Amino acid sequence: MQVMTQSPVETSVWHRLLSRQLTRRSALGTVAGAAAAVSLPVAFSDAQATANNGAPVTPDTQKLQPRAFPPFTPIEPTAADALTLPRGYRYQVLAPWGETFTPDGRTLGFNHDFVGYFPIDMLQGGKSSTEALLTINHEYANPMFVGGDTKERTAKQIQAEMQDVGVSVVRVRKEGREWKVVMDPRNRRIDAFTPIELTGPVRGSAVVKGATMVKGSVGNCSGGQTPWGTLLTCEENVDGYQKAWAGSGYEAMHQGWVTEIDPFDPAWTPKKRTGMGRFRHENAAVTLARDGRVVAYMGDDMQDSCIYKFISRDRYNPADRNASRDLLADGDLYVANFGNGSWVLLDYARNKKLQEAKAGDKPLFTSQAEVLADARAAALAVGGTPVDRPEDIEIHPRTGDLYAALTNNSRHGNFFGQIIRWTEKDRDPAATTFLWEVFAYGGPQSGFASPDNLVFDPYGNLWMVTDNSDLGTNPIKAYHGNNAMFFFPTEGPNTGKAYRFAVGPVDAELTGPVFSPDGKTLFVAVQHPGEDSESLDKLTSTFAAKEGTRIPRPTLVAIEGFPGWRQA
Ligand code: FEO
Ligand code: CA
Ligand code: CA
């Protein structure tokens, strides 16, 4: 999701949309474990577990080469209200908003974003490509479509929206050529009401008025998967709700964190990992340092904001899942300085710059909890480099290189964005220095604009989806058509060249791409089709509408038909 300015009244596009639509609807009168033993160093075969948003992959990536050319005939831009794919590829609508999927009758939330693929047999060491628990982030609820049965924002309307955000855990299975949602006791919703525990330095601190438990996870944008089979869901645009959901008990300081959820264990209380900082969390790309500590790379999706990494205090022990589920509670947060290629520690006790930072003549921070609660200010105070809206970050399955989407920054004329990549010193994710370069530039010459989510396939090719919604009808994006998905070779003569694979329907973003472990199914979400509709009577899209209706629905789709892959 796009965010354009830091102004408090425009902290989220969602918020602007919300205000506008409520006004229109009113006008129209419409209804609306420390040092555990691990084998060292971590080889690429271990590193491959970090590909694919952290979801497992099955091919042995050491033997497979990335492709110099795409496994499809690239398609042209289009403004059609359809999901357009290359010849030979097909999709099915799998988990649309509003469908019942839990034994107790809960329905899928709105505006799907990150998708996590957890093979159903993962905890037994399996990598099923035909059955899984999927996690689906629901980034925000559009009141034109969700809840509305009054002209004003009633408690009932707010309740409907609070129930339609968060995360869904959904069991799916492939039967013949079709994927199906399967009823399962682990199917559940985490929404804006779910009890969640604070962990790390902010837990119980003055910053949260002593709170140890909070309510809900919202603004769930992208995310990541851990090697021990949990979801990290990232809370991005959370500020507008204080006003929009007034009276609901919503507390902004309880949001804006990384929340860990165990899809396999509904009894395990989700945890907010405050040590990973509070900002507009886009994602968390997880890997292991050479010494076995856990490293997570994260972007703060705002203009002139930074890229971070968190390194756990303790090491990962694959044999102890219970201990693993605590690993992200303690560790160090760093911010990237791209000027000298270094990672700068954000620790109040150990970094004097944080102790000396001032706002006027007052100290900016007096504790680590305060540093974490405003990690953006802390990052800028210690020389973190403000970059152009860092969105998704992914880890190359063969090289370990980091790739980050810098979406755009209209403040200084970067309208098209870039994808950058960097290599940690000695290829160790715990390194404190790195080298970086631009991998691909957006613009008419390359064909894409505003890179957002990234995912690697099992072969080390990069796939990217765009979010150029904030360019509006600006003629500079006339070449682009609707938001789209692109393929990039990462090695060889076509490195960084963009090939258009898919184009989404009108006013939609494609989000949350993830492959099944064998690479044969690509799951991707179609988020906010028809978002710029004036009213329910003037819809710009009818994508995935229920039979007999015209209301567009955000949905997960499953894409198949990767013939080239079977030859590899
Ligand atoms: Fe929710 Fe930064 O995209
Ligand atoms: Ca995004
Ligand atoms: Ca991703």
Coordinates of C-alpha atoms and ligand atoms in Angstrom, one line a residue:
M1 CA 0.0 0.0 0.0
Q2 CA 1.2 3.4 -0.8
V3 CA 1.9 6.3 1.5
M4 CA 2.8 9.7 0.2
T5 CA 3.5 12.1 3.0
Q6 CA 4.4 12.3 6.6
S7 CA 1.6 14.7 7.3
P8 CA -0.4 13.4 10.2
V9 CA -3.6 14.0 8.3
E10 CA -2.4 12.0 5.4
T11 CA -0.5 9.2 7.1
S12 CA -2.3 6.6 5.1
V13 CA -3.9 6.5 1.8
W14 CA -6.4 4.3 3.5
H15 CA -7.4 7.2 5.7
R16 CA -7.8 9.5 2.8
L17 CA -9.9 7.0 1.0
L18 CA -12.0 6.4 4.1
S19 CA -12.8 10.1 4.6
R20 CA -13.6 10.5 1.0
Q21 CA -15.8 7.5 0.7
L22 CA -17.8 8.2 3.8
T23 CA -18.4 11.7 2.4
R24 CA -19.6 10.4 -0.9
R25 CA -21.8 7.8 0.7
S26 CA -23.3 10.4 2.9
A27 CA -24.0 12.6 0.0
L28 CA -25.5 9.9 -2.0
G29 CA -27.4 8.5 0.9
T30 CA -26.1 5.1 0.1
V31 CA -25.7 2.4 2.6
A32 CA -23.0 1.6 3.0
G33 CA 17.7 -21.4 23.7
A34 CA 21.1 -19.7 24.1
A35 CA 24.2 -21.1 22.2
A36 CA 22.3 -24.2 21.1
A37 CA 24.4 -26.5 18.9
V38 CA 24.1 -26.0 15.1
S39 CA 26.3 -27.1 12.3
L40 CA 28.4 -24.2 11.1
P41 CA 28.8 -22.4 8.8
V42 CA 25.4 -22.1 7.3
A43 CA 25.7 -23.4 3.7
F44 CA 23.7 -22.3 0.8
S45 CA 21.5 -25.4 1.2
D46 CA 20.4 -23.8 4.5
A47 CA 20.2 -20.4 3.0
Q48 CA 17.8 -21.6 0.5
A49 CA 15.2 -21.9 3.3
T50 CA 15.1 -18.2 3.1
A51 CA 13.9 -18.0 -0.5
N52 CA 10.3 -17.6 -1.4
N53 CA 9.3 -15.2 1.5
G54 CA 10.9 -17.8 3.8
A55 CA 8.6 -20.5 2.6
P56 CA 10.4 -23.8 1.9
V57 CA 11.4 -24.8 -1.6
T58 CA 12.1 -28.3 -2.9
P59 CA 14.6 -28.1 -5.7
D60 CA 18.3 -28.2 -4.8
T61 CA 19.1 -24.7 -5.6
Q62 CA 22.9 -25.4 -5.7
K63 CA 22.4 -27.4 -8.8
L64 CA 19.9 -25.2 -10.5
Q65 CA 20.8 -22.1 -12.4
P66 CA 18.7 -19.0 -12.7
R67 CA 17.2 -18.5 -16.1
A68 CA 18.5 -16.0 -18.6
F69 CA 15.0 -15.8 -20.1
P70 CA 11.5 -16.0 -18.6
P71 CA 9.6 -19.3 -18.8
F72 CA 6.7 -17.5 -20.6
T73 CA 6.1 -15.1 -23.5
P74 CA 5.9 -11.6 -21.9
I75 CA 2.6 -9.8 -22.1
E76 CA 1.8 -6.2 -23.0
P77 CA 0.5 -3.6 -20.6
T78 CA -3.3 -3.4 -20.4
A79 CA -6.0 -1.5 -18.6
A80 CA -8.4 -4.4 -18.7
D81 CA -10.5 -5.3 -15.7
A82 CA -9.1 -8.8 -15.6
L83 CA -6.1 -10.8 -14.3
T84 CA -4.2 -11.2 -17.6
L85 CA -1.6 -13.9 -17.9
P86 CA 0.7 -15.2 -20.6
R87 CA -0.5 -17.9 -23.0
G88 CA -0.5 -21.3 -21.3
Y89 CA -1.0 -20.0 -17.8
R90 CA -4.3 -20.1 -15.8
Y91 CA -5.6 -18.9 -12.5
Q92 CA -8.3 -19.7 -10.1
V93 CA -10.0 -17.5 -7.5
L94 CA -9.1 -19.3 -4.2
A95 CA -9.9 -17.4 -1.1
P96 CA -12.0 -14.3 -1.6
W97 CA -13.1 -11.8 1.0
G98 CA -16.2 -12.7 2.8
E99 CA -16.2 -16.5 2.3
T100 CA -16.7 -18.6 5.4
F101 CA -13.6 -20.7 6.2
T102 CA -13.5 -21.6 9.9
P103 CA -15.5 -24.1 11.8
D104 CA -17.0 -21.3 13.9
G105 CA -18.2 -19.4 10.9
R106 CA -15.6 -16.6 10.5
T107 CA -15.1 -15.1 7.1
L108 CA -12.0 -14.1 5.2
G109 CA -10.9 -10.6 5.8
F110 CA -10.5 -7.7 3.3
N111 CA -7.6 -6.6 1.1
H112 CA -5.3 -9.5 1.1
D113 CA -1.6 -8.8 1.2
F114 CA 1.3 -11.0 2.3
V115 CA 0.7 -14.7 1.8
G116 CA 2.7 -17.3 3.8
Y117 CA 2.9 -20.9 2.6
F118 CA 3.4 -23.4 5.4
P119 CA 3.5 -27.0 4.0
I120 CA 0.9 -29.0 6.0
D121 CA 3.7 -31.5 6.9
M122 CA 6.3 -28.8 7.7
L123 CA 6.7 -29.7 11.4
Q124 CA 7.4 -33.3 10.4
G125 CA 10.1 -32.1 8.0
G126 CA 7.9 -32.2 4.9
K127 CA 7.5 -29.8 2.0
S128 CA 4.1 -30.6 0.6
S129 CA 3.4 -28.7 -2.6
T130 CA -0.3 -29.8 -2.6
E131 CA -1.4 -29.0 0.9
A132 CA -0.6 -26.2 3.3
L133 CA -1.7 -23.8 5.9
L134 CA -1.7 -20.4 4.1
T135 CA -1.6 -17.2 6.1
I136 CA -3.1 -14.2 4.4
N137 CA -2.6 -10.6 5.7
H138 CA -5.6 -8.3 5.4
E139 CA -4.1 -4.8 5.1
Y140 CA -7.1 -2.6 5.6
A141 CA -10.9 -2.6 5.1
N142 CA -12.5 -0.3 2.6
P143 CA -15.7 1.0 4.1
M144 CA -17.4 1.3 0.8
F145 CA -17.4 -2.5 0.7
V146 CA -17.1 -3.6 4.4
G147 CA -19.7 -3.2 7.0
G148 CA -21.5 -0.2 5.9
D149 CA -25.2 -0.1 6.8
T150 CA -25.3 3.5 8.0
K151 CA -24.3 6.9 6.6
E152 CA -22.2 7.6 9.6
R153 CA -19.4 5.7 11.2
T154 CA -21.3 3.8 13.8
A155 CA -19.9 1.4 16.4
K156 CA -21.3 -1.4 14.2
Q157 CA -19.4 -0.1 11.1
I158 CA -16.2 0.1 13.2
Q159 CA -16.7 -3.4 14.5
A160 CA -17.1 -4.7 11.0
E161 CA -13.9 -3.1 9.9
M162 CA -12.0 -4.3 12.9
Q163 CA -13.1 -7.9 12.1
D164 CA -12.1 -7.6 8.5
V165 CA -8.4 -6.7 9.1
G166 CA -5.5 -8.8 10.5
V167 CA -4.6 -12.3 9.3
S168 CA -6.4 -15.4 8.2
V169 CA -4.9 -18.9 8.6
V170 CA -6.4 -21.1 5.9
R171 CA -5.9 -24.7 5.1
V172 CA -5.8 -25.4 1.4
R173 CA -5.3 -28.6 -0.7
K174 CA -4.9 -29.3 -4.3
E175 CA -7.4 -31.8 -5.7
G176 CA -6.8 -32.7 -9.3
R177 CA -6.3 -29.4 -11.1
E178 CA -8.0 -27.3 -8.5
W179 CA -7.0 -25.8 -5.1
K180 CA -9.7 -25.9 -2.4
V181 CA -10.1 -24.3 1.0
V182 CA -10.3 -27.2 3.6
M183 CA -12.1 -26.8 6.9
D184 CA -9.6 -27.3 9.8
P185 CA -9.6 -26.4 13.5
R186 CA -6.4 -24.4 12.8
N187 CA -8.3 -22.1 10.4
R188 CA -8.8 -18.9 12.2
R189 CA -8.8 -15.1 12.1
I190 CA -6.5 -12.8 14.0
D191 CA -8.2 -9.4 13.8
A192 CA -8.2 -6.0 15.6
F193 CA -9.6 -7.7 18.7
T194 CA -7.3 -10.7 19.2
P195 CA -5.2 -10.6 22.4
I196 CA -1.5 -10.3 21.6
E197 CA 1.4 -10.2 24.0
L198 CA 4.1 -7.6 24.0
T199 CA 7.7 -9.0 24.2
G200 CA 11.0 -7.2 24.3
P201 CA 12.1 -3.9 25.8
V202 CA 8.8 -2.1 25.3
R203 CA 6.8 -4.7 27.2
G204 CA 5.6 -3.1 30.4
S205 CA 7.4 0.2 29.7
A206 CA 6.1 3.7 30.1
V207 CA 5.9 3.9 26.3
V208 CA 2.9 1.6 26.5
K209 CA 1.7 2.7 29.9
G210 CA 2.9 -0.5 31.5
A211 CA 1.0 -2.8 29.1
T212 CA 2.0 -6.4 28.6
M213 CA -1.0 -7.5 26.6
V214 CA -2.6 -5.5 23.7
K215 CA -5.5 -5.8 21.4
G216 CA -5.2 -6.8 17.8
S217 CA -2.9 -6.5 14.8
V218 CA -3.7 -4.0 12.1
G219 CA -2.1 -2.6 8.9
N220 CA -0.9 -6.1 8.1
C221 CA 1.1 -5.4 4.9
S222 CA 3.9 -7.8 3.9
G223 CA 5.7 -10.2 6.2
G224 CA 7.9 -13.2 6.3
Q225 CA 8.2 -16.8 7.5
T226 CA 10.6 -18.1 10.1
P227 CA 12.6 -21.4 9.7
W228 CA 10.6 -22.8 12.7
G229 CA 7.3 -22.3 10.8
T230 CA 5.8 -19.1 12.2
L231 CA 4.5 -16.0 10.4
L232 CA 5.9 -12.6 10.9
T233 CA 3.1 -10.2 10.0
C234 CA 4.1 -6.5 9.6
E235 CA 2.0 -3.6 10.8
E236 CA 2.4 -0.8 8.4
N237 CA -0.2 2.0 8.2
V238 CA -1.6 2.2 11.7
D239 CA -1.9 5.8 12.6
G240 CA -5.2 6.8 10.9
Y241 CA -7.2 4.3 13.1
Q242 CA -7.0 6.4 16.3
K243 CA -9.4 8.8 14.7
A244 CA -11.3 6.5 12.4
W245 CA -12.0 3.9 15.1
A246 CA -12.5 6.5 17.9
G247 CA -14.2 4.9 20.9
S248 CA -13.1 1.4 20.1
G249 CA -10.2 1.4 22.5
Y250 CA -7.6 1.4 19.6
E251 CA -4.2 2.5 20.8
A252 CA -1.7 3.5 18.1
M253 CA 1.3 2.7 20.2
H254 CA 0.1 -0.9 20.4
Q255 CA 0.5 -1.1 16.6
G256 CA 3.3 -0.6 14.1
W257 CA 5.3 -3.7 15.3
V258 CA 6.2 -7.1 13.9
T259 CA 3.8 -9.7 15.2
E260 CA 4.7 -13.4 15.3
I261 CA 1.8 -15.9 14.8
D262 CA 2.0 -19.7 14.9
P263 CA -0.3 -21.0 12.2
F264 CA 0.1 -24.6 13.5
D265 CA -0.7 -23.8 17.1
P266 CA -3.8 -21.6 17.7
A267 CA -3.3 -21.9 21.5
W268 CA 0.0 -20.0 21.3
T269 CA -0.7 -16.3 22.0
P270 CA 0.6 -14.1 19.1
K271 CA 3.6 -12.0 20.1
K272 CA 4.6 -8.4 19.2
R273 CA 8.4 -8.3 18.8
T274 CA 9.1 -4.8 20.1
G275 CA 12.9 -5.3 19.8
M276 CA 12.4 -5.1 16.0
G277 CA 11.3 -1.5 16.4
R278 CA 8.2 0.4 15.7
F279 CA 7.8 2.0 12.2
R280 CA 5.8 1.4 9.1
H281 CA 6.8 -2.2 8.9
E282 CA 6.6 -3.5 5.3
N283 CA 8.2 -6.9 5.7
A284 CA 10.6 -9.2 7.6
A285 CA 12.9 -11.4 5.5
V286 CA 14.4 -14.0 7.8
T287 CA 17.7 -15.9 7.5
L288 CA 20.4 -17.3 9.7
A289 CA 23.8 -15.8 10.5
R290 CA 26.8 -18.0 10.1
D291 CA 26.8 -18.5 13.9
G292 CA 23.2 -19.6 13.8
R293 CA 21.6 -16.4 15.1
V294 CA 18.4 -15.3 13.4
V295 CA 18.6 -12.2 11.2
A296 CA 15.5 -10.3 9.9
Y297 CA 15.7 -7.6 7.2
M298 CA 13.0 -4.9 7.3
G299 CA 11.9 -1.8 5.4
D300 CA 10.1 1.3 6.8
D301 CA 7.7 2.1 4.0
M302 CA 7.7 5.9 4.1
Q303 CA 9.4 8.5 1.9
D304 CA 12.9 9.2 3.2
S305 CA 12.9 6.3 5.7
C306 CA 15.3 3.5 6.4
I307 CA 16.2 -0.2 6.0
Y308 CA 16.8 -2.2 9.2
K309 CA 18.0 -5.6 10.4
F310 CA 17.4 -7.4 13.6
I311 CA 19.9 -10.0 14.9
S312 CA 18.6 -12.3 17.7
R313 CA 20.7 -12.7 20.9
D314 CA 20.4 -16.5 20.8
R315 CA 21.1 -19.1 18.2
Y316 CA 18.5 -21.1 16.3
N317 CA 18.2 -24.8 17.3
P318 CA 16.2 -26.7 14.7
A319 CA 15.5 -29.4 17.3
D320 CA 13.8 -27.1 19.8
R321 CA 10.7 -25.4 18.3
N322 CA 9.5 -24.1 21.6
A323 CA 12.8 -22.2 22.2
S324 CA 12.7 -21.0 18.6
R325 CA 9.4 -19.3 19.2
D326 CA 11.2 -17.1 21.7
L327 CA 14.2 -16.1 19.6
L328 CA 12.8 -12.9 18.3
A329 CA 12.1 -11.6 21.8
D330 CA 15.7 -10.5 22.4
G331 CA 18.3 -9.1 20.1
D332 CA 19.9 -6.0 18.5
L333 CA 18.4 -3.6 15.9
Y334 CA 20.6 -2.0 13.3
V335 CA 19.9 0.6 10.6
A336 CA 21.6 0.7 7.2
N337 CA 23.9 3.5 6.2
F338 CA 24.2 3.3 2.4
G339 CA 26.7 6.1 2.4
N340 CA 29.5 4.0 3.8
G341 CA 27.9 0.5 3.6
S342 CA 27.5 -0.1 7.3
W343 CA 25.0 -1.3 9.8
V344 CA 24.6 1.1 12.8
L345 CA 23.4 -0.2 16.2
L346 CA 20.2 1.2 17.6
D347 CA 20.9 0.5 21.3
Y348 CA 20.5 3.3 23.8
A349 CA 23.1 2.0 26.2
R350 CA 25.8 1.2 23.6
N351 CA 25.4 4.0 21.1
K352 CA 26.3 7.4 22.5
K353 CA 24.6 9.2 19.6
L354 CA 21.3 8.0 20.9
Q355 CA 22.0 9.3 24.4
E356 CA 23.2 12.7 22.9
A357 CA 20.3 13.1 20.4
K358 CA 18.2 16.2 21.2
A359 CA 14.9 17.6 20.3
G360 CA 15.5 21.3 21.0
D361 CA 17.3 21.3 24.3
K362 CA 15.6 18.1 25.5
P363 CA 17.0 14.6 25.0
L364 CA 15.2 12.7 22.2
F365 CA 15.4 9.4 24.1
T366 CA 15.8 8.4 27.7
S367 CA 15.6 4.6 27.3
Q368 CA 15.8 1.7 24.8
A369 CA 12.0 1.4 24.9
E370 CA 11.8 5.0 23.6
V371 CA 14.4 4.3 20.9
L372 CA 12.4 1.3 19.7
A373 CA 9.0 3.1 19.8
D374 CA 10.3 5.8 17.4
A375 CA 12.9 3.7 15.6
R376 CA 12.7 6.1 12.6
A377 CA 13.9 9.1 14.6
A378 CA 16.6 6.9 16.2
A379 CA 17.7 5.7 12.8
L380 CA 18.0 9.2 11.4
A381 CA 19.8 10.4 14.6
V382 CA 22.6 7.8 14.1
G383 CA 23.2 8.3 10.4
G384 CA 20.7 5.8 8.9
T385 CA 20.2 6.6 5.2
P386 CA 16.8 7.8 4.3
V387 CA 15.8 6.0 1.1
D388 CA 12.8 6.1 -1.3
R389 CA 10.1 4.1 0.4
P390 CA 11.7 0.7 1.2
E391 CA 9.0 -2.0 0.6
D392 CA 9.7 -5.7 0.3
I393 CA 13.2 -7.2 1.0
E394 CA 14.1 -10.7 -0.1
I395 CA 17.1 -13.0 0.1
H396 CA 18.5 -14.6 -3.0
P397 CA 18.3 -18.4 -2.5
R398 CA 21.7 -19.1 -4.1
T399 CA 23.9 -16.1 -3.3
G400 CA 22.4 -14.8 -0.1
D401 CA 22.3 -11.3 -1.7
L402 CA 19.6 -9.0 -0.3
Y403 CA 17.2 -7.4 -2.8
A404 CA 15.0 -4.4 -1.7
A405 CA 12.2 -2.6 -3.6
L406 CA 12.5 1.2 -3.3
T407 CA 9.0 2.0 -4.5
N408 CA 9.3 5.7 -5.4
N409 CA 9.7 9.1 -3.8
S410 CA 7.8 12.0 -5.4
R411 CA 9.4 14.4 -3.0
H412 CA 12.5 14.5 -5.0
G413 CA 11.4 13.3 -8.4
N414 CA 11.9 9.5 -8.1
F415 CA 8.6 8.6 -9.7
F416 CA 9.5 5.2 -10.9
G417 CA 11.5 3.5 -8.1
Q418 CA 14.4 1.0 -8.2
I419 CA 15.3 -2.4 -7.0
I420 CA 18.6 -2.4 -5.2
R421 CA 20.7 -5.3 -4.0
W422 CA 23.5 -5.7 -1.5
T423 CA 26.0 -8.3 -0.4
E424 CA 26.9 -8.6 3.3
K425 CA 30.7 -8.8 4.1
D426 CA 31.8 -12.4 3.8
R427 CA 28.2 -13.2 2.9
D428 CA 27.4 -13.3 6.6
P429 CA 24.0 -11.8 7.5
A430 CA 25.4 -10.7 10.9
A431 CA 28.1 -8.6 9.2
T432 CA 28.3 -4.9 10.0
T433 CA 29.4 -3.8 6.5
F434 CA 28.1 -4.4 3.0
L435 CA 28.4 -3.4 -0.7
W436 CA 25.4 -2.4 -2.7
E437 CA 24.2 -1.5 -6.2
V438 CA 21.1 -0.7 -8.2
F439 CA 19.7 -3.9 -9.7
A440 CA 16.9 -2.5 -11.9
Y441 CA 15.5 1.0 -12.6
G442 CA 11.8 1.7 -13.0
G443 CA 10.7 3.8 -16.0
P444 CA 9.4 3.6 -19.5
Q445 CA 12.6 2.0 -20.7
S446 CA 12.4 -0.9 -18.3
G447 CA 8.6 -1.0 -18.4
F448 CA 7.8 -1.1 -14.7
A449 CA 7.1 1.6 -12.1
S450 CA 7.0 1.5 -8.3
P451 CA 8.3 -2.0 -7.3
D452 CA 6.6 -3.4 -4.2
N453 CA 6.6 -7.1 -3.1
L454 CA 9.4 -9.4 -4.2
V455 CA 9.8 -13.1 -4.2
F456 CA 12.4 -15.5 -5.5
D457 CA 11.4 -18.7 -7.2
P458 CA 13.4 -21.9 -6.3
Y459 CA 15.8 -21.2 -9.2
G460 CA 16.9 -17.7 -8.0
N461 CA 14.8 -15.7 -10.5
L462 CA 13.2 -12.6 -9.0
W463 CA 9.5 -11.8 -9.3
M464 CA 8.1 -8.4 -8.5
V465 CA 4.7 -6.8 -8.2
T466 CA 4.1 -3.1 -8.7
D467 CA 2.2 -0.5 -6.7
N468 CA 2.0 2.7 -8.7
S469 CA -1.4 3.7 -7.3
D470 CA 0.0 6.9 -5.8
L471 CA 1.0 8.1 -9.3
G472 CA -2.7 8.4 -10.0
T473 CA -3.5 9.3 -13.6
N474 CA -0.2 11.1 -14.0
P475 CA 0.7 10.8 -17.7
I476 CA 4.3 9.7 -16.8
K477 CA 2.9 6.3 -16.1
A478 CA 0.9 6.0 -19.3
Y479 CA 3.3 3.3 -20.4
H480 CA 2.5 1.1 -17.5
G481 CA -1.2 0.0 -17.6
N482 CA -2.6 -1.5 -14.5
N483 CA -0.4 -2.7 -11.7
A484 CA 1.5 -5.7 -12.9
M485 CA 3.9 -8.6 -12.0
F486 CA 7.4 -8.8 -13.6
F487 CA 10.1 -11.5 -13.9
F488 CA 13.8 -10.6 -13.6
P489 CA 16.9 -12.8 -14.3
T490 CA 19.4 -12.2 -11.5
E491 CA 22.4 -13.5 -13.4
G492 CA 23.7 -13.6 -16.9
P493 CA 23.3 -11.1 -19.8
N494 CA 19.7 -10.2 -19.0
T495 CA 20.3 -9.4 -15.3
G496 CA 17.8 -6.8 -14.1
K497 CA 15.7 -6.9 -17.3
A498 CA 12.0 -6.8 -16.6
Y499 CA 9.6 -9.2 -18.3
R500 CA 5.9 -8.6 -17.7
F501 CA 4.2 -11.8 -16.5
A502 CA 0.8 -10.6 -15.2
V503 CA -1.4 -7.6 -15.2
G504 CA -4.0 -7.0 -12.5
P505 CA -7.6 -5.7 -12.8
V506 CA -8.6 -2.1 -12.5
D507 CA -7.5 -0.2 -9.4
A508 CA -5.9 -3.3 -8.0
E509 CA -2.5 -4.2 -6.7
L510 CA -1.1 -7.7 -7.0
T511 CA 0.4 -8.5 -3.6
G512 CA 1.9 -11.3 -1.5
P513 CA 3.4 -13.6 -4.2
V514 CA 4.6 -16.9 -2.9
F515 CA 5.4 -20.2 -4.7
S516 CA 4.5 -23.7 -3.6
P517 CA 7.8 -25.5 -2.6
D518 CA 8.0 -27.2 -6.0
G519 CA 7.5 -23.9 -7.8
K520 CA 4.5 -25.2 -9.8
T521 CA 1.9 -23.0 -8.1
L522 CA 2.2 -19.3 -7.6
F523 CA -0.1 -17.8 -5.1
V524 CA -0.7 -14.1 -5.4
A525 CA -3.4 -11.8 -3.9
V526 CA -5.5 -9.4 -5.9
Q527 CA -5.8 -6.4 -3.5
H528 CA -8.3 -3.6 -3.7
P529 CA -9.9 -4.2 -7.2
G530 CA -12.2 -1.3 -7.9
E531 CA -10.8 0.8 -5.0
D532 CA -11.3 4.1 -6.8
S533 CA -15.0 3.5 -7.6
E534 CA -17.1 6.5 -6.9
S535 CA -19.9 4.4 -5.3
L536 CA -21.3 0.9 -5.4
D537 CA -23.4 2.0 -8.4
K538 CA -20.3 3.3 -10.3
L539 CA -17.8 0.5 -9.9
T540 CA -14.5 0.5 -11.8
S541 CA -14.0 -3.2 -11.4
T542 CA -16.2 -6.3 -10.9
F543 CA -13.2 -8.6 -10.4
A544 CA -14.0 -11.9 -8.5
A545 CA -17.6 -10.7 -7.8
K546 CA -19.9 -13.4 -6.5
E547 CA -22.1 -14.9 -9.1
G548 CA -25.1 -12.7 -9.6
T549 CA -23.4 -9.6 -8.1
R550 CA -21.0 -6.9 -9.3
I551 CA -19.1 -6.1 -6.1
P552 CA -15.4 -6.7 -6.7
R553 CA -13.7 -8.8 -4.1
P554 CA -10.0 -8.9 -2.9
T555 CA -8.9 -12.5 -3.2
L556 CA -6.1 -14.9 -3.3
V557 CA -5.5 -16.6 -6.7
A558 CA -3.5 -19.7 -7.5
I559 CA -1.6 -19.5 -10.9
E560 CA -0.4 -22.6 -12.7
G561 CA 1.2 -23.5 -16.0
F562 CA 4.9 -23.1 -15.5
P563 CA 5.9 -25.5 -18.3
G564 CA 9.6 -24.4 -18.5
W565 CA 10.2 -25.4 -14.9
R566 CA 9.5 -29.0 -15.4
Q567 CA 12.4 -29.2 -17.8
A568 CA 14.9 -27.7 -15.3
Ligands
FEO1 FE1 1.4 -1.9 2.4 FE2 4.1 -0.5 1.8 O1 2.7 -1.5 1.3
CA2 CA 3.5 -3.3 0.0
CA3 CA 8.1 -11.0 -0.4

